[in-house]
PDB file of C-alpha atoms in Angstrom:
ATOM      1  CA  MET U   1     -22.275 -30.460  27.115  1.00 70.00           C
ATOM      2  CA  THR U   2     -18.794 -28.973  26.760  1.00 79.00           C
ATOM      3  CA  LYS U   3     -17.552 -32.035  24.845  1.00 87.00           C
ATOM      4  CA  LEU U   4     -20.460 -31.859  22.419  1.00 90.00           C
ATOM      5  CA  ALA U   5     -19.967 -28.119  21.906  1.00 87.00           C
ATOM      6  CA  THR U   6     -16.228 -28.607  21.411  1.00 89.00           C
ATOM      7  CA  ALA U   7     -16.818 -31.386  18.885  1.00 90.00           C
ATOM      8  CA  LEU U   8     -19.353 -29.296  16.941  1.00 92.00           C
ATOM      9  CA  VAL U   9     -17.189 -26.178  16.927  1.00 93.00           C
ATOM     10  CA  THR U  10     -14.082 -28.174  15.984  1.00 92.00           C
ATOM     11  CA  PHE U  11     -15.890 -29.857  13.080  1.00 94.00           C
ATOM     12  CA  ILE U  12     -17.236 -26.548  11.733  1.00 95.00           C
ATOM     13  CA  ASP U  13     -13.890 -24.799  12.158  1.00 94.00           C
ATOM     14  CA  ARG U  14     -11.983 -27.620  10.470  1.00 94.00           C
ATOM     15  CA  PHE U  15     -14.419 -27.706   7.578  1.00 95.00           C
ATOM     16  CA  ASN U  16     -14.312 -23.941   6.968  1.00 95.00           C
ATOM     17  CA  ASN U  17     -10.534 -23.909   7.363  1.00 95.00           C
ATOM     18  CA  ALA U  18     -10.172 -26.651   4.749  1.00 95.00           C
ATOM     19  CA  ALA U  19     -12.642 -24.917   2.416  1.00 95.00           C
ATOM     20  CA  GLY U  20     -10.693 -21.675   2.765  1.00 94.00           C
ATOM     21  CA  LYS U  21      -7.352 -23.296   2.059  1.00 94.00           C
ATOM     22  CA  ILE U  22      -8.709 -25.051  -1.011  1.00 94.00           C
ATOM     23  CA  THR U  23     -10.398 -21.926  -2.367  1.00 94.00           C
ATOM     24  CA  ALA U  24      -7.199 -19.928  -1.863  1.00 92.00           C
ATOM     25  CA  LEU U  25      -5.879 -21.882  -4.827  1.00 94.00           C
ATOM     26  CA  PHE U  26      -8.539 -20.204  -6.943  1.00 95.00           C
ATOM     27  CA  ALA U  27      -6.683 -16.886  -6.528  1.00 95.00           C
ATOM     28  CA  LEU U  28      -3.654 -18.444  -8.177  1.00 95.00           C
ATOM     29  CA  ALA U  29      -5.857 -19.906 -10.914  1.00 95.00           C
ATOM     30  CA  ILE U  30      -7.417 -16.476 -11.566  1.00 96.00           C
ATOM     31  CA  VAL U  31      -3.989 -14.879 -12.007  1.00 96.00           C
ATOM     32  CA  PHE U  32      -2.835 -17.702 -14.287  1.00 96.00           C
ATOM     33  CA  LEU U  33      -5.992 -17.597 -16.423  1.00 95.00           C
ATOM     34  CA  GLN U  34      -5.890 -13.821 -16.714  1.00 95.00           C
ATOM     35  CA  PHE U  35      -2.293 -14.092 -17.909  1.00 95.00           C
ATOM     36  CA  ILE U  36      -3.377 -16.688 -20.499  1.00 95.00           C
ATOM     37  CA  ILE U  37      -6.204 -14.429 -21.702  1.00 95.00           C
ATOM     38  CA  VAL U  38      -3.876 -11.452 -22.122  1.00 94.00           C
ATOM     39  CA  LEU U  39      -1.293 -13.607 -23.889  1.00 94.00           C
ATOM     40  CA  MET U  40      -3.882 -15.132 -26.224  1.00 93.00           C
ATOM     41  CA  ARG U  41      -5.545 -11.818 -27.030  1.00 92.00           C
ATOM     42  CA  TYR U  42      -2.567  -9.492 -27.467  1.00 92.00           C
ATOM     43  CA  VAL U  43       0.085 -11.908 -28.720  1.00 92.00           C
ATOM     44  CA  PHE U  44      -1.952 -14.382 -30.755  1.00 92.00           C
ATOM     45  CA  GLY U  45      -5.056 -12.290 -31.472  1.00 92.00           C
ATOM     46  CA  ILE U  46      -7.548 -14.907 -30.251  1.00 93.00           C
ATOM     47  CA  GLY U  47     -10.059 -14.910 -27.427  1.00 90.00           C
ATOM     48  CA  SER U  48     -11.787 -17.497 -25.311  1.00 91.00           C
ATOM     49  CA  ILE U  49     -15.151 -16.846 -23.739  1.00 93.00           C
ATOM     50  CA  PHE U  50     -14.824 -20.103 -21.799  1.00 94.00           C
ATOM     51  CA  ILE U  51     -11.625 -18.969 -20.089  1.00 94.00           C
ATOM     52  CA  GLN U  52     -13.037 -15.479 -19.471  1.00 94.00           C
ATOM     53  CA  GLU U  53     -16.129 -16.950 -17.834  1.00 95.00           C
ATOM     54  CA  SER U  54     -14.011 -19.330 -15.767  1.00 95.00           C
ATOM     55  CA  ILE U  55     -12.412 -16.299 -14.116  1.00 95.00           C
ATOM     56  CA  VAL U  56     -15.877 -15.130 -13.054  1.00 94.00           C
ATOM     57  CA  TYR U  57     -16.653 -18.593 -11.666  1.00 96.00           C
ATOM     58  CA  PHE U  58     -13.348 -18.824  -9.789  1.00 96.00           C
ATOM     59  CA  HIS U  59     -13.775 -15.295  -8.436  1.00 96.00           C
ATOM     60  CA  ALA U  60     -17.247 -16.126  -7.114  1.00 96.00           C
ATOM     61  CA  ILE U  61     -16.025 -19.353  -5.535  1.00 95.00           C
ATOM     62  CA  LEU U  62     -13.001 -17.639  -4.000  1.00 95.00           C
ATOM     63  CA  PHE U  63     -15.036 -15.009  -2.187  1.00 94.00           C
ATOM     64  CA  MET U  64     -18.230 -16.875  -1.421  1.00 96.00           C
ATOM     65  CA  VAL U  65     -16.755 -20.185  -0.287  1.00 95.00           C
ATOM     66  CA  GLY U  66     -13.907 -18.365   1.463  1.00 94.00           C
ATOM     67  CA  ALA U  67     -16.278 -16.197   3.535  1.00 95.00           C
ATOM     68  CA  GLY U  68     -16.619 -18.790   6.311  1.00 94.00           C
ATOM     69  CA  TYR U  69     -12.830 -19.171   6.445  1.00 94.00           C
ATOM     70  CA  THR U  70     -12.456 -15.401   6.718  1.00 93.00           C
ATOM     71  CA  LEU U  71     -14.966 -15.285   9.578  1.00 92.00           C
ATOM     72  CA  LEU U  72     -13.172 -18.165  11.310  1.00 93.00           C
ATOM     73  CA  HIS U  73      -9.906 -16.234  11.228  1.00 89.00           C
ATOM     74  CA  ASP U  74     -11.604 -12.923  12.183  1.00 84.00           C
ATOM     75  CA  GLY U  75     -10.653 -11.391   8.860  1.00 82.00           C
ATOM     76  CA  HIS U  76     -13.877  -9.534   8.102  1.00 78.00           C
ATOM     77  CA  VAL U  77     -13.875  -5.762   8.390  1.00 73.00           C
ATOM     78  CA  ARG U  78     -15.493  -4.541  11.578  1.00 70.00           C
ATOM     79  CA  LEU U  79     -17.255  -1.218  11.752  1.00 66.00           C
ATOM     80  CA  ASP U  80     -17.383  -1.314  15.528  1.00 69.00           C
ATOM     81  CA  VAL U  81     -14.627   1.111  16.626  1.00 74.00           C
ATOM     82  CA  PHE U  82     -14.984  -0.061  20.215  1.00 76.00           C
ATOM     83  CA  TYR U  83     -14.452  -3.760  19.494  1.00 79.00           C
ATOM     84  CA  ARG U  84     -10.663  -3.780  19.315  1.00 79.00           C
ATOM     85  CA  THR U  85     -10.259  -2.144  22.732  1.00 84.00           C
ATOM     86  CA  ALA U  86     -13.121  -4.051  24.360  1.00 84.00           C
ATOM     87  CA  SER U  87     -12.640  -6.666  27.053  1.00 89.00           C
ATOM     88  CA  LYS U  88     -12.926 -10.375  26.224  1.00 90.00           C
ATOM     89  CA  ARG U  89     -16.365 -10.435  27.833  1.00 91.00           C
ATOM     90  CA  THR U  90     -17.600  -7.523  25.727  1.00 89.00           C
ATOM     91  CA  LYS U  91     -16.163  -9.085  22.559  1.00 89.00           C
ATOM     92  CA  ASN U  92     -17.923 -12.355  23.379  1.00 91.00           C
ATOM     93  CA  LEU U  93     -21.187 -10.485  23.928  1.00 92.00           C
ATOM     94  CA  ILE U  94     -20.820  -8.569  20.645  1.00 89.00           C
ATOM     95  CA  ASN U  95     -19.975 -11.773  18.763  1.00 90.00           C
ATOM     96  CA  LEU U  96     -22.861 -13.701  20.335  1.00 94.00           C
ATOM     97  CA  LEU U  97     -25.440 -10.992  19.676  1.00 93.00           C
ATOM     98  CA  GLY U  98     -24.031 -10.278  16.218  1.00 91.00           C
ATOM     99  CA  SER U  99     -24.259 -13.960  15.319  1.00 94.00           C
ATOM    100  CA  LEU U 100     -27.757 -14.457  16.707  1.00 96.00           C
ATOM    101  CA  VAL U 101     -29.270 -11.167  15.528  1.00 95.00           C
ATOM    102  CA  CYS U 102     -27.479 -10.538  12.242  1.00 94.00           C
ATOM    103  CA  LEU U 103     -25.316 -13.340  10.857  1.00 95.00           C
ATOM    104  CA  LEU U 104     -27.522 -16.400  11.390  1.00 97.00           C
ATOM    105  CA  PRO U 105     -30.800 -14.762  10.280  1.00 97.00           C
ATOM    106  CA  MET U 106     -29.124 -13.171   7.251  1.00 97.00           C
ATOM    107  CA  SER U 107     -27.506 -16.468   6.234  1.00 97.00           C
ATOM    108  CA  LEU U 108     -30.845 -18.217   6.631  1.00 98.00           C
ATOM    109  CA  LEU U 109     -32.590 -15.501   4.623  1.00 98.00           C
ATOM    110  CA  ILE U 110     -30.038 -15.801   1.817  1.00 98.00           C
ATOM    111  CA  TRP U 111     -30.557 -19.573   1.791  1.00 98.00           C
ATOM    112  CA  VAL U 112     -34.361 -19.311   1.732  1.00 98.00           C
ATOM    113  CA  TYR U 113     -34.436 -16.768  -1.085  1.00 97.00           C
ATOM    114  CA  ALA U 114     -31.658 -18.413  -3.098  1.00 97.00           C
ATOM    115  CA  TRP U 115     -33.128 -21.917  -2.914  1.00 98.00           C
ATOM    116  CA  PRO U 116     -35.872 -21.480  -5.579  1.00 97.00           C
ATOM    117  CA  TYR U 117     -33.470 -19.472  -7.752  1.00 96.00           C
ATOM    118  CA  VAL U 118     -30.866 -22.254  -7.631  1.00 97.00           C
ATOM    119  CA  LEU U 119     -33.473 -25.015  -7.952  1.00 98.00           C
ATOM    120  CA  GLN U 120     -34.905 -23.461 -11.118  1.00 97.00           C
ATOM    121  CA  SER U 121     -31.419 -23.177 -12.551  1.00 97.00           C
ATOM    122  CA  TRP U 122     -30.818 -26.889 -11.857  1.00 97.00           C
ATOM    123  CA  ARG U 123     -34.182 -27.857 -13.376  1.00 98.00           C
ATOM    124  CA  VAL U 124     -33.196 -26.432 -16.734  1.00 97.00           C
ATOM    125  CA  LEU U 125     -29.448 -27.070 -16.300  1.00 96.00           C
ATOM    126  CA  GLU U 126     -28.900 -23.402 -17.030  1.00 95.00           C
ATOM    127  CA  GLY U 127     -25.847 -22.620 -19.088  1.00 94.00           C
ATOM    128  CA  SER U 128     -24.038 -19.629 -20.470  1.00 93.00           C
ATOM    129  CA  LYS U 129     -25.772 -17.345 -22.924  1.00 92.00           C
ATOM    130  CA  GLU U 130     -22.640 -17.647 -25.054  1.00 92.00           C
ATOM    131  CA  THR U 131     -22.342 -20.775 -27.184  1.00 89.00           C
ATOM    132  CA  SER U 132     -18.696 -21.277 -26.302  1.00 92.00           C
ATOM    133  CA  GLY U 133     -19.181 -20.275 -22.662  1.00 92.00           C
ATOM    134  CA  ILE U 134     -19.379 -22.491 -19.604  1.00 94.00           C
ATOM    135  CA  GLN U 135     -22.614 -24.439 -19.766  1.00 95.00           C
ATOM    136  CA  ALA U 136     -22.863 -24.782 -15.988  1.00 94.00           C
ATOM    137  CA  VAL U 137     -24.403 -21.574 -14.648  1.00 95.00           C
ATOM    138  CA  PHE U 138     -26.472 -23.805 -12.351  1.00 96.00           C
ATOM    139  CA  LEU U 139     -23.240 -24.768 -10.552  1.00 96.00           C
ATOM    140  CA  LEU U 140     -22.238 -21.135 -10.188  1.00 96.00           C
ATOM    141  CA  LYS U 141     -25.621 -20.296  -8.681  1.00 97.00           C
ATOM    142  CA  THR U 142     -25.247 -23.211  -6.256  1.00 97.00           C
ATOM    143  CA  VAL U 143     -22.275 -21.381  -4.748  1.00 97.00           C
ATOM    144  CA  VAL U 144     -24.784 -18.941  -3.222  1.00 97.00           C
ATOM    145  CA  LEU U 145     -26.222 -21.806  -1.151  1.00 98.00           C
ATOM    146  CA  VAL U 146     -22.739 -22.995  -0.221  1.00 97.00           C
ATOM    147  CA  PHE U 147     -21.921 -19.442   0.890  1.00 98.00           C
ATOM    148  CA  ALA U 148     -25.023 -19.214   3.072  1.00 98.00           C
ATOM    149  CA  GLY U 149     -24.438 -22.676   4.551  1.00 98.00           C
ATOM    150  CA  LEU U 150     -20.782 -22.099   5.397  1.00 97.00           C
ATOM    151  CA  LEU U 151     -21.483 -18.701   6.945  1.00 97.00           C
ATOM    152  CA  PHE U 152     -24.407 -20.109   8.921  1.00 98.00           C
ATOM    153  CA  ALA U 153     -22.239 -22.938  10.246  1.00 97.00           C
ATOM    154  CA  GLN U 154     -19.402 -20.577  11.149  1.00 96.00           C
ATOM    155  CA  GLY U 155     -21.948 -18.296  12.823  1.00 96.00           C
ATOM    156  CA  ILE U 156     -23.024 -21.208  15.014  1.00 97.00           C
ATOM    157  CA  SER U 157     -19.389 -21.896  15.870  1.00 96.00           C
ATOM    158  CA  LEU U 158     -18.820 -18.235  16.737  1.00 94.00           C
ATOM    159  CA  ALA U 159     -21.997 -18.079  18.827  1.00 96.00           C
ATOM    160  CA  VAL U 160     -21.106 -21.256  20.764  1.00 95.00           C
ATOM    161  CA  ARG U 161     -17.553 -20.035  21.407  1.00 93.00           C
ATOM    162  CA  SER U 162     -18.870 -16.662  22.543  1.00 93.00           C
ATOM    163  CA  LEU U 163     -21.502 -18.215  24.799  1.00 94.00           C
ATOM    164  CA  PHE U 164     -18.955 -20.448  26.499  1.00 91.00           C
ATOM    165  CA  GLY U 165     -16.642 -17.455  26.872  1.00 89.00           C
ATOM    166  CA  LEU U 166     -19.438 -15.481  28.538  1.00 90.00           C
ATOM    167  CA  ILE U 167     -20.199 -18.221  31.059  1.00 88.00           C
ATOM    168  CA  GLY U 168     -16.532 -18.459  31.974  1.00 82.00           C
ATOM    169  CA  ARG U 169     -15.736 -21.749  30.214  1.00 77.00           C
ATOM    170  CA  PRO U 170     -13.986 -20.617  27.026  1.00 72.00           C
ATOM    171  CA  LEU U 171     -13.310 -23.189  24.354  1.00 78.00           C
ATOM    172  CA  ALA U 172      -9.780 -23.479  23.011  1.00 73.00           C
ATOM    173  CA  PRO U 173      -9.257 -20.969  20.215  1.00 72.00           C
ATOM    174  CA  PHE U 174      -8.865 -22.298  16.702  1.00 78.00           C
ATOM    175  CA  THR U 175      -5.444 -21.720  15.196  1.00 71.00           C
ATOM    176  CA  SER U 176      -4.025 -23.008  11.961  1.00 65.00           C
ATOM    177  CA  GLN U 177      -1.277 -24.728  13.969  1.00 56.00           C
ATOM    178  CA  SER U 178      -3.701 -26.569  16.237  1.00 46.00           C
ATOM    179  CA  PRO U 179      -4.594 -30.229  15.626  1.00 45.00           C
ATOM    180  CA  ALA U 180      -8.135 -29.057  14.819  1.00 45.00           C
ATOM    181  CA  ALA U 181      -6.794 -27.154  11.800  1.00 46.00           C
ATOM    182  CA  LYS U 182      -5.490 -30.288  10.124  1.00 47.00           C
ATOM    183  CA  LEU U 183      -7.683 -32.331   7.819  1.00 43.00           C
TER     184      LEU U 183
END
């Protein structure tokens, strides 16, 4: 059972780590594109709706696809003032209950409610309202499903790690230097 759990957790962690590293490049792209927009508008007096919309797309991808990566590396803001001083056991209990009661149901709920929304967008191949905009709004809306799926998967990983920590058989922690972090 431990080998199966380790394999599952390692796969999920590797996948979210890779997704996070790839989407980090979108931050650089956003800065570059914003520079291009400013240069085009204020130096050359021209605008590009396509480039402006691409910033919105990249911004959505950066945050939504990167959410699982952020959870993997414990980068989300915690409101629990007791968490940082809590024992390992208490942290595992909080993480397990938080995953089972909040994260997994919320991710599932997002998926269920987003599915028809995304499906309808794909049916009509929804595009930008602007003629010169990005004619792939259906792809942007699909990122909502990717977000829910990656968070759900990382929630399972967190819950499994926490459960094994509670029963006294902790799994090796994921670090970006570990073999599990490499693609």
